[in-house]
Short mmCIF file of C-alpha atoms and ligand atoms in Angstrom, two decimals:
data_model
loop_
_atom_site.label_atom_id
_atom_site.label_comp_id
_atom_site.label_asym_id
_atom_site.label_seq_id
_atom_site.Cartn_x
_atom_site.Cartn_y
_atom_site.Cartn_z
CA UNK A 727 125.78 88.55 103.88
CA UNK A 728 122.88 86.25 102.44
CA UNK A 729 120.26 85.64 103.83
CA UNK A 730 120.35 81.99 104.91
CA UNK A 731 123.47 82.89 106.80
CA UNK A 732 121.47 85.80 108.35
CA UNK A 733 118.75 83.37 109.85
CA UNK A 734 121.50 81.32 110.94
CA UNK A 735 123.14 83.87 113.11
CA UNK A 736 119.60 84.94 114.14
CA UNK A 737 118.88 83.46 117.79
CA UNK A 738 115.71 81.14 118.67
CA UNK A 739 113.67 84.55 119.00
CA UNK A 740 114.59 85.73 115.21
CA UNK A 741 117.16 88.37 116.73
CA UNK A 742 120.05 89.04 114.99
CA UNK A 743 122.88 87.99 116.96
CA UNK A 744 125.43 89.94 114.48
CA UNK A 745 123.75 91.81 111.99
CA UNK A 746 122.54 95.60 111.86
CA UNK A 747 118.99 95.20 111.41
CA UNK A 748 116.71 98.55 110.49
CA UNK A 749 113.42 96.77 112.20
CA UNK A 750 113.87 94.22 114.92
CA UNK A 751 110.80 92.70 116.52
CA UNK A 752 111.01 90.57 119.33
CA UNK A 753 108.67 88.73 121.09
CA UNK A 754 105.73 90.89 120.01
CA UNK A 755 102.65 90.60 121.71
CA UNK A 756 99.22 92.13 121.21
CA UNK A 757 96.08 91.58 123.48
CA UNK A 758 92.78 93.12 123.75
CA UNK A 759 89.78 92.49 126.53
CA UNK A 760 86.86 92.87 125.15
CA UNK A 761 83.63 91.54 127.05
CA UNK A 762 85.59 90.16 129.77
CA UNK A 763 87.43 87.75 126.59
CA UNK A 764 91.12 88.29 126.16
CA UNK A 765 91.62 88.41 122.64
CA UNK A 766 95.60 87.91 121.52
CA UNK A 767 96.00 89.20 117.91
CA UNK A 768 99.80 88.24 117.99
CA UNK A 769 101.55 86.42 119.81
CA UNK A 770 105.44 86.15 120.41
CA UNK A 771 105.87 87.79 117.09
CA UNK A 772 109.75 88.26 116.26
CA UNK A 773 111.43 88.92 112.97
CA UNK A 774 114.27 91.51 111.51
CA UNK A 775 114.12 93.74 108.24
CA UNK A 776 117.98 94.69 107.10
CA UNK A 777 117.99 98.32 105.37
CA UNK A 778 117.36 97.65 101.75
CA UNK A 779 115.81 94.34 102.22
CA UNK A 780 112.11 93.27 101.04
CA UNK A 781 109.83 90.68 103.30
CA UNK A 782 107.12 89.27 102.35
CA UNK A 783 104.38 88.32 105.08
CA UNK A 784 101.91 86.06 104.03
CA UNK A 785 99.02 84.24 105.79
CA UNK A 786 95.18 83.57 105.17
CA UNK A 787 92.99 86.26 106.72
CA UNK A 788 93.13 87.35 110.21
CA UNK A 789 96.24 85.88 110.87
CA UNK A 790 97.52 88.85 112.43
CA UNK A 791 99.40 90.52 109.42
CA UNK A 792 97.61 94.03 109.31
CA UNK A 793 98.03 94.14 113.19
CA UNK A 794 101.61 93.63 113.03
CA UNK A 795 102.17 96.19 110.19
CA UNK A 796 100.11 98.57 112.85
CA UNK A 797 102.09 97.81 115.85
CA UNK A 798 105.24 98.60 113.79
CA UNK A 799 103.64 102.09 112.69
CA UNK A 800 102.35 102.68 116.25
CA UNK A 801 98.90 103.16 114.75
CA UNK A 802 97.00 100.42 116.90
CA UNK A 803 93.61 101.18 118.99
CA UNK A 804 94.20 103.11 121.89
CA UNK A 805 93.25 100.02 123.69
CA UNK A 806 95.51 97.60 122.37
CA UNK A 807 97.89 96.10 124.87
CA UNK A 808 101.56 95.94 123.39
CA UNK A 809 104.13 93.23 125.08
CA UNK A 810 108.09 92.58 124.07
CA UNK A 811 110.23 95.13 121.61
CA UNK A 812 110.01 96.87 118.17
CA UNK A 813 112.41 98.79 117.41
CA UNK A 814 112.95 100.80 114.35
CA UNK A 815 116.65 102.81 113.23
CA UNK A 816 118.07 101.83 116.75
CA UNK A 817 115.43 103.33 118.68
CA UNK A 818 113.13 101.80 120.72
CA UNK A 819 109.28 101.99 119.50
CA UNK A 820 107.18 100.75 121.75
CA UNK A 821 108.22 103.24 124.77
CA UNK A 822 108.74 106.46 122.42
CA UNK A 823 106.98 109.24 122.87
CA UNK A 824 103.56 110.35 120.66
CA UNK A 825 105.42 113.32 119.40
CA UNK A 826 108.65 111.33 118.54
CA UNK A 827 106.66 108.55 116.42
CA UNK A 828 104.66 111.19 114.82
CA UNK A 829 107.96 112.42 113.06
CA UNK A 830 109.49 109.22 112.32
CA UNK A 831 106.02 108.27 111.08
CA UNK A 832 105.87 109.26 107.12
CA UNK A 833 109.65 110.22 107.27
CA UNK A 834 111.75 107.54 107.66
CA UNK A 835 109.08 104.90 108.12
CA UNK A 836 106.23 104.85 105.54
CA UNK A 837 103.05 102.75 104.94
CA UNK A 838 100.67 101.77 101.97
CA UNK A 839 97.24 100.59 103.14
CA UNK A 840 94.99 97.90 101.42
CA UNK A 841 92.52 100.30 100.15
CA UNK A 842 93.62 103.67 98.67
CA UNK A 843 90.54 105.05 98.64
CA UNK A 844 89.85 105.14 102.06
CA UNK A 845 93.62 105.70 102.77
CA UNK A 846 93.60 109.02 101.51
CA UNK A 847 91.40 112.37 103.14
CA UNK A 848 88.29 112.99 100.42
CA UNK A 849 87.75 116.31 100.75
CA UNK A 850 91.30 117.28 100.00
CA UNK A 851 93.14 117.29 96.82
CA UNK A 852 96.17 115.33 95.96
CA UNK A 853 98.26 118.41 95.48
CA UNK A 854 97.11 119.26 99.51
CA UNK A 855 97.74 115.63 100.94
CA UNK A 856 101.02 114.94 99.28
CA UNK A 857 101.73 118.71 99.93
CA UNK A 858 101.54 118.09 103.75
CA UNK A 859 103.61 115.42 103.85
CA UNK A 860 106.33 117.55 102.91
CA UNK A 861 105.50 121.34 104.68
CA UNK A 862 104.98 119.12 108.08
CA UNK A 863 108.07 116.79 107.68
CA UNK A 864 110.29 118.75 105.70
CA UNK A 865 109.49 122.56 106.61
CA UNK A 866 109.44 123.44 103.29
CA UNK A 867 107.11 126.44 101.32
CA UNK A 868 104.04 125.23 99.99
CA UNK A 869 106.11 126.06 96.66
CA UNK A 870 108.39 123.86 97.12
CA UNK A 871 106.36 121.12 97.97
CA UNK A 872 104.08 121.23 95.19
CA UNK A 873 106.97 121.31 92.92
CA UNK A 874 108.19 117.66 94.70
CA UNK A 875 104.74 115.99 94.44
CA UNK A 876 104.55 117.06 90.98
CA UNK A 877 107.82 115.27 90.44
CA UNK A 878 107.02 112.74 92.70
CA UNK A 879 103.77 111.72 90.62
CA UNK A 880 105.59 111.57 87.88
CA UNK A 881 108.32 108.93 89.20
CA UNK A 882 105.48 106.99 89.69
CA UNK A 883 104.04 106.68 86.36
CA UNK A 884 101.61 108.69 86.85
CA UNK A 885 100.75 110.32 83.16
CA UNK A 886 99.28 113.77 83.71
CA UNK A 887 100.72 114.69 87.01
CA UNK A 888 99.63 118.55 87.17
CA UNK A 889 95.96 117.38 86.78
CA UNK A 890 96.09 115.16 89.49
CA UNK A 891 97.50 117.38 91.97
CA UNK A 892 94.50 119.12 91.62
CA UNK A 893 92.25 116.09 91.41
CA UNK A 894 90.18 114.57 94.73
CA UNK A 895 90.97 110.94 95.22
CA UNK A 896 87.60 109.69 94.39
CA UNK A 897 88.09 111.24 90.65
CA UNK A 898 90.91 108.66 89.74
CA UNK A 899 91.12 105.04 88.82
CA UNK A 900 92.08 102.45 91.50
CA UNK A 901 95.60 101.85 89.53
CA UNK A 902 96.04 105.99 90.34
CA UNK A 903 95.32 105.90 93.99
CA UNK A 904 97.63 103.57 94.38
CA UNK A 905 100.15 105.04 92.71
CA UNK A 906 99.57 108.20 94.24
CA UNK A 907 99.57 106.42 97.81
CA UNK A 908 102.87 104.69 96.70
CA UNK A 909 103.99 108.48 96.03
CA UNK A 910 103.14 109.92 98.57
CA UNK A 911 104.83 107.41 101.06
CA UNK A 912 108.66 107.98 99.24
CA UNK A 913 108.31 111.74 99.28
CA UNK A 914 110.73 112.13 102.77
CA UNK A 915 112.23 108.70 100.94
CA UNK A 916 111.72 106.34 104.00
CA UNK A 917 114.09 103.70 105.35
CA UNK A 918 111.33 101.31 105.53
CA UNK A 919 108.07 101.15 103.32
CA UNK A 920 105.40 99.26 104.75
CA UNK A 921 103.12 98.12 102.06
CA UNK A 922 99.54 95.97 103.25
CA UNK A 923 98.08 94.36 100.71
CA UNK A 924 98.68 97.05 98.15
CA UNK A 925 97.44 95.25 94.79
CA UNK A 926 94.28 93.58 96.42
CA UNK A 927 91.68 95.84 95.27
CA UNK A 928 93.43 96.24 91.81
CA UNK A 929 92.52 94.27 88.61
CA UNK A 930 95.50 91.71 87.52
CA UNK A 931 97.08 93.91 84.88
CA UNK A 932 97.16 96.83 87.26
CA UNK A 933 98.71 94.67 90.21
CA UNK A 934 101.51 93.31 88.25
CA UNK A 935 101.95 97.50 87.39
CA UNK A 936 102.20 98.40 91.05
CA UNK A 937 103.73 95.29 92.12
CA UNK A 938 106.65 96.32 89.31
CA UNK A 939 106.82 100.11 90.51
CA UNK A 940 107.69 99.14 94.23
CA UNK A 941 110.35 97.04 92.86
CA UNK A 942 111.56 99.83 90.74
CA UNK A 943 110.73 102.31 93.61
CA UNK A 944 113.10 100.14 95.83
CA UNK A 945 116.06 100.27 93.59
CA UNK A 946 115.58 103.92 93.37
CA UNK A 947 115.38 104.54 96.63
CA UNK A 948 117.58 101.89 98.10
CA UNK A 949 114.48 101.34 100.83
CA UNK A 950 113.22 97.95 102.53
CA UNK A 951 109.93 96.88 101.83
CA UNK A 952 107.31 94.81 104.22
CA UNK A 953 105.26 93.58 101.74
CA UNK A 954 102.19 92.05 102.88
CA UNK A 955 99.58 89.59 101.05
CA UNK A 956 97.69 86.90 101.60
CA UNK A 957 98.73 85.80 98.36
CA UNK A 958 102.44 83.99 97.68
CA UNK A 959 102.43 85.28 94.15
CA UNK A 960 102.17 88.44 94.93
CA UNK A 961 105.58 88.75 97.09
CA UNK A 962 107.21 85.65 95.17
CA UNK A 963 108.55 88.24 92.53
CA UNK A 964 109.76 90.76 95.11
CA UNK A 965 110.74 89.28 98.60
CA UNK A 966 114.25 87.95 98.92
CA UNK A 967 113.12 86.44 102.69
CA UNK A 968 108.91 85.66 103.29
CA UNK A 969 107.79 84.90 106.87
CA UNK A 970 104.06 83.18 107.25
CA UNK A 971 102.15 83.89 110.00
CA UNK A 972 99.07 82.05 111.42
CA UNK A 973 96.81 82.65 114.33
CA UNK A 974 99.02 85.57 115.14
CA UNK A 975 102.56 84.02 115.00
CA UNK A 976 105.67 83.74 112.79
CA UNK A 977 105.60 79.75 111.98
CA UNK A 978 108.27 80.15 109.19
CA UNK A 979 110.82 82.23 108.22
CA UNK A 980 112.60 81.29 104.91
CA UNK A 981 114.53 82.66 102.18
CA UNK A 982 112.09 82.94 99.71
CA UNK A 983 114.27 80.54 96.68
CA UNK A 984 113.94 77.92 100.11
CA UNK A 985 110.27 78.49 100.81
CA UNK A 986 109.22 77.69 97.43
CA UNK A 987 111.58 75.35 96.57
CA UNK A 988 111.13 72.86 99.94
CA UNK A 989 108.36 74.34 102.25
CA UNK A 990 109.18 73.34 105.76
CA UNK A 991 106.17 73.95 107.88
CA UNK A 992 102.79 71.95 106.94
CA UNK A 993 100.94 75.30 106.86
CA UNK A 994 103.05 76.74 104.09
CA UNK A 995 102.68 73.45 102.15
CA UNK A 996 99.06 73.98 102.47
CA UNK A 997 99.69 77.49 101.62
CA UNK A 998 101.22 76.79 97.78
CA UNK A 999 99.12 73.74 97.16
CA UNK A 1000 96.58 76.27 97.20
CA UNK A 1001 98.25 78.81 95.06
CA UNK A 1002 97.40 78.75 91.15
CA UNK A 1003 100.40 77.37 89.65
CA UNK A 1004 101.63 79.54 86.74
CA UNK A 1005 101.03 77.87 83.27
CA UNK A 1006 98.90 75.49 85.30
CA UNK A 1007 95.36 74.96 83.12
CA UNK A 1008 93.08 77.58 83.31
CA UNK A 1009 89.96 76.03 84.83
CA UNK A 1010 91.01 73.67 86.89
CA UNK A 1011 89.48 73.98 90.36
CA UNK A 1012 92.45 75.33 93.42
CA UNK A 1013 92.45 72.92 96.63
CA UNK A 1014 91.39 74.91 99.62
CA UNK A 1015 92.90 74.36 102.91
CA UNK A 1016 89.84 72.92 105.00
CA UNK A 1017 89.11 74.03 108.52
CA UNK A 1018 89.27 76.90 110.32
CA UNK A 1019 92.17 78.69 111.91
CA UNK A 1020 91.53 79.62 116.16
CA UNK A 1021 90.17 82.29 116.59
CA UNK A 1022 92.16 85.39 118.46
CA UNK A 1023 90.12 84.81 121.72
CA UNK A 1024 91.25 81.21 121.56
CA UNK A 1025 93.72 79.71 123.78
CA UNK A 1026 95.08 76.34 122.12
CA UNK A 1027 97.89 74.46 124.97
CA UNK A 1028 99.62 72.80 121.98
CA UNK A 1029 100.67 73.89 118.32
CA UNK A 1030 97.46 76.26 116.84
CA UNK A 1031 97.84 74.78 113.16
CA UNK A 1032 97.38 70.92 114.84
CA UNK A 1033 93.52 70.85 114.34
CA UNK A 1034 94.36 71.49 110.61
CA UNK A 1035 97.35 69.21 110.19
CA UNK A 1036 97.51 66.18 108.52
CA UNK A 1037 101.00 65.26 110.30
CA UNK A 1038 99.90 66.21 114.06
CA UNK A 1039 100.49 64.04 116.98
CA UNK A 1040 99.51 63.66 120.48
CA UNK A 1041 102.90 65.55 121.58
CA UNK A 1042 101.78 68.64 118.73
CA UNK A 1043 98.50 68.97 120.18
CA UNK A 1044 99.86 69.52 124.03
CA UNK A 1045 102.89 71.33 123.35
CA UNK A 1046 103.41 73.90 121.38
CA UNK A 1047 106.72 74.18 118.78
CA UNK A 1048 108.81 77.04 119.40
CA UNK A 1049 110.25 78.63 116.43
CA UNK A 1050 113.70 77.11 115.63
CA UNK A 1051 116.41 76.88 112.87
CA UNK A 1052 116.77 74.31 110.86
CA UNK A 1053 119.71 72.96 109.19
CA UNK A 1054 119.65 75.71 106.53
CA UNK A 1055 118.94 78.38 108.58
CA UNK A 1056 115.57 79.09 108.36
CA UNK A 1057 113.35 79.38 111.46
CA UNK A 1058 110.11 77.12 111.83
CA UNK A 1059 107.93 76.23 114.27
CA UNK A 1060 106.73 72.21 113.98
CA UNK A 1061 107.60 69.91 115.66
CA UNK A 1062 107.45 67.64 112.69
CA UNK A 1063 109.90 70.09 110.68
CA UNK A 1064 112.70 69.47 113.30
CA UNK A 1065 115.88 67.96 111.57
CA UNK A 1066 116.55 64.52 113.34
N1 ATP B 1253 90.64 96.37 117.14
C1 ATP B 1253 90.66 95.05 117.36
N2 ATP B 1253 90.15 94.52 118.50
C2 ATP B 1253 90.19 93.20 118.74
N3 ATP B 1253 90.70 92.30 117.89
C3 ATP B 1253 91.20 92.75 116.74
C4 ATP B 1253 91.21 94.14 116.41
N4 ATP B 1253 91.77 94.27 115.18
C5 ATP B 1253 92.09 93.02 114.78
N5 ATP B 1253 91.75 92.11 115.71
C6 ATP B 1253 91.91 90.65 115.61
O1 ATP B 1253 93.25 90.40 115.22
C7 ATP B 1253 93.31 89.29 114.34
C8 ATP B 1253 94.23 89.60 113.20
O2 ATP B 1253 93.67 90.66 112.42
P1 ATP B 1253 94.42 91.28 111.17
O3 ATP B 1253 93.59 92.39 110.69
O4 ATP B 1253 95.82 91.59 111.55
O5 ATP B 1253 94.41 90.06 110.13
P2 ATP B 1253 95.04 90.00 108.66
O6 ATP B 1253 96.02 88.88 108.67
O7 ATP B 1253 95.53 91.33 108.29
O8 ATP B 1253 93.78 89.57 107.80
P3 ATP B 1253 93.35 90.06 106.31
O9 ATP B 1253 94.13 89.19 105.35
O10 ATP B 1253 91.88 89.76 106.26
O11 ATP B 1253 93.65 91.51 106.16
C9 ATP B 1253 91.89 89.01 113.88
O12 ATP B 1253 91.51 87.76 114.37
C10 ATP B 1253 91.05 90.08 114.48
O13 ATP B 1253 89.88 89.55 115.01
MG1 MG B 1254 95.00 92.73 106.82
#
């Protein structure tokens, strides 16, 4: 099924109505107190990943995407407040067990952090880490799972793979940790790969390298990918579907050939006017979006992009859009964006 008839069988909430989806999220909420302030890092977050399928989340920074990559994993402060449903293979997250998530957890879910470097333990080898992974999840010898990281590095492009088992992480490039992070997530070959920002802290020649190994990684493994970036380039190439998040909620949810080709919600327009435009001339100077989104302690009563938006009204700035499909199927939350 594509995916434009996919959103259009999805309900108001982004639940599919019809369709087998590996991740559902629905109505995801995350507070905090801190100081007496109640501080909402997302807020009714909903969206579905179908096994095999790669979505992009994209937003500017601190628009919730890292938290809702940790609520999925169930890695979130002990003092985070979850609200609504994730659930993962059919099972429901948010009320399983420590024990249970712990062995879902780098098995059939996976995730690839911003920053190798600090991803990955220091003191320990690559040969130990990646080892661990498989002894703990797999039960295999230490034999055995030596043999599979070797193999595994390899896969990833990684050129002398026997040295780097036996290498610490801060002895390779950034390009290598990342590769090796990327490795060591598809040892138990997950259902779901969860991958935050995972060419940030790389130079361009090395991002378009990792960016093309996930793809490549995704055929071979026939795994869905969350791919997150505050960047649009960066998932353009990869994400068949690309929801945008800001202040901590989904505000659209497109296929990605309809995001860039008619962008519904004034946010994403601000989004790619900001985004170099490939073959575009070299020095001339990106628009920036100006303003600043709420911040999580904030509490708007209408829509929280109105302070920013060059389209809002009285009605946007006292009540706040719910996210709807459109005509094509896509979901969006304006109230500007509504088909007549
Ligand atoms: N432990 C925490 N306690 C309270 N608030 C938090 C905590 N972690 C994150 N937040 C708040 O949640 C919001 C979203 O943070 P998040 O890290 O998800 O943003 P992001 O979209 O990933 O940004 P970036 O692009 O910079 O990585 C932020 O406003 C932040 O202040
Ligand atoms: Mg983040």
């Amino acid at each position: 099924m594509c995916s434009a008839t996919r959103c259009a069988t999805r309900s108001t909430r982004g639940t599919p109505s019809d369709v087998a989806a590996i991740l559902s999220v629905a109505n995801l909420h995350v507070t905090y107190r801190r100081a007496g302030a109640h501080i909402e890092s997302l807020r009714e977050v909903s969206l579905d990943v179908e096994a095999g399928e790669c979505v992009g989340i994209v937003g500017e920074s601190g628009s919730g995407k890292s938290q809702l990559c940790l609520a999925i994993m169930g890695l979130l402060p002990a003092d985070a407040h979850l609200g609504g449903s994730i659930r993962f293979a059919d099972e429901q997250w948010l009320s399983a067990p420590r024990e249970r998530l712990e062995r879902v957890r780098g098995a059939k879910l996976a995730m690839v952090f911003q920053d190798p470097l600090s991803a990955l333990t220091p003191h320990l080898k690559i040969g130990v880490q990646m080892g661990e992974v498989l002894v703990n999840h797999r039960g295999v010898s230490w034999t055995v799972a030596r043999a599979a990281a070797l193999a595994m590095l390899s896969r990833v492009g990684i050129a002398d793979p026997a040295r780097c088992l036996d290498q610490y992480p801060h002895q390779l490039s950034g390009g290598m940790r990342q590769r090796v992070m990327i490795g060591m997530g598809l040892l138990c070959e997950p259902q779901l790969l969860i991958a935050d920002e995972p060419t940030t802290s790389l130079d361009v020649s090395v991002q378009a390298q990792v960016l093309d190994l996930l793809a490549k990684m995704r055929r071979d493994f026939r795994m869905a990918i969350l791919l997150v970036s505050h960047d649009l380039a960066v998932v353009a190439g990869l994400a068949e579907r690309i929801i945008v998040m800001y202040a901590g909620r989904v505000v659209e949810n497109a296929r990605a050939r309809d995001l860039f080709d008619r962008p519904r919600h004034p946010y994403t327009q601000a989004l790619m006017r900001c985004a170099p435009e490939l073959g575009g001339p070299l020095l001339a100077r990106l628009p920036t979006l100006p303003g600043q989104p709420p911040s999580a302690g904030e509490r708007l009563e209408g829509c929280e992009f109105a302070p920013r938006c060059a389209y809002a009204t009285e009605h946007c700035r006292r009540h706040r859009p719910a996210l709807e499909p459109l005509e094509d199927g896509r979901l969006v939350a304006c109230h500007a964006a509504r088909p007549a």
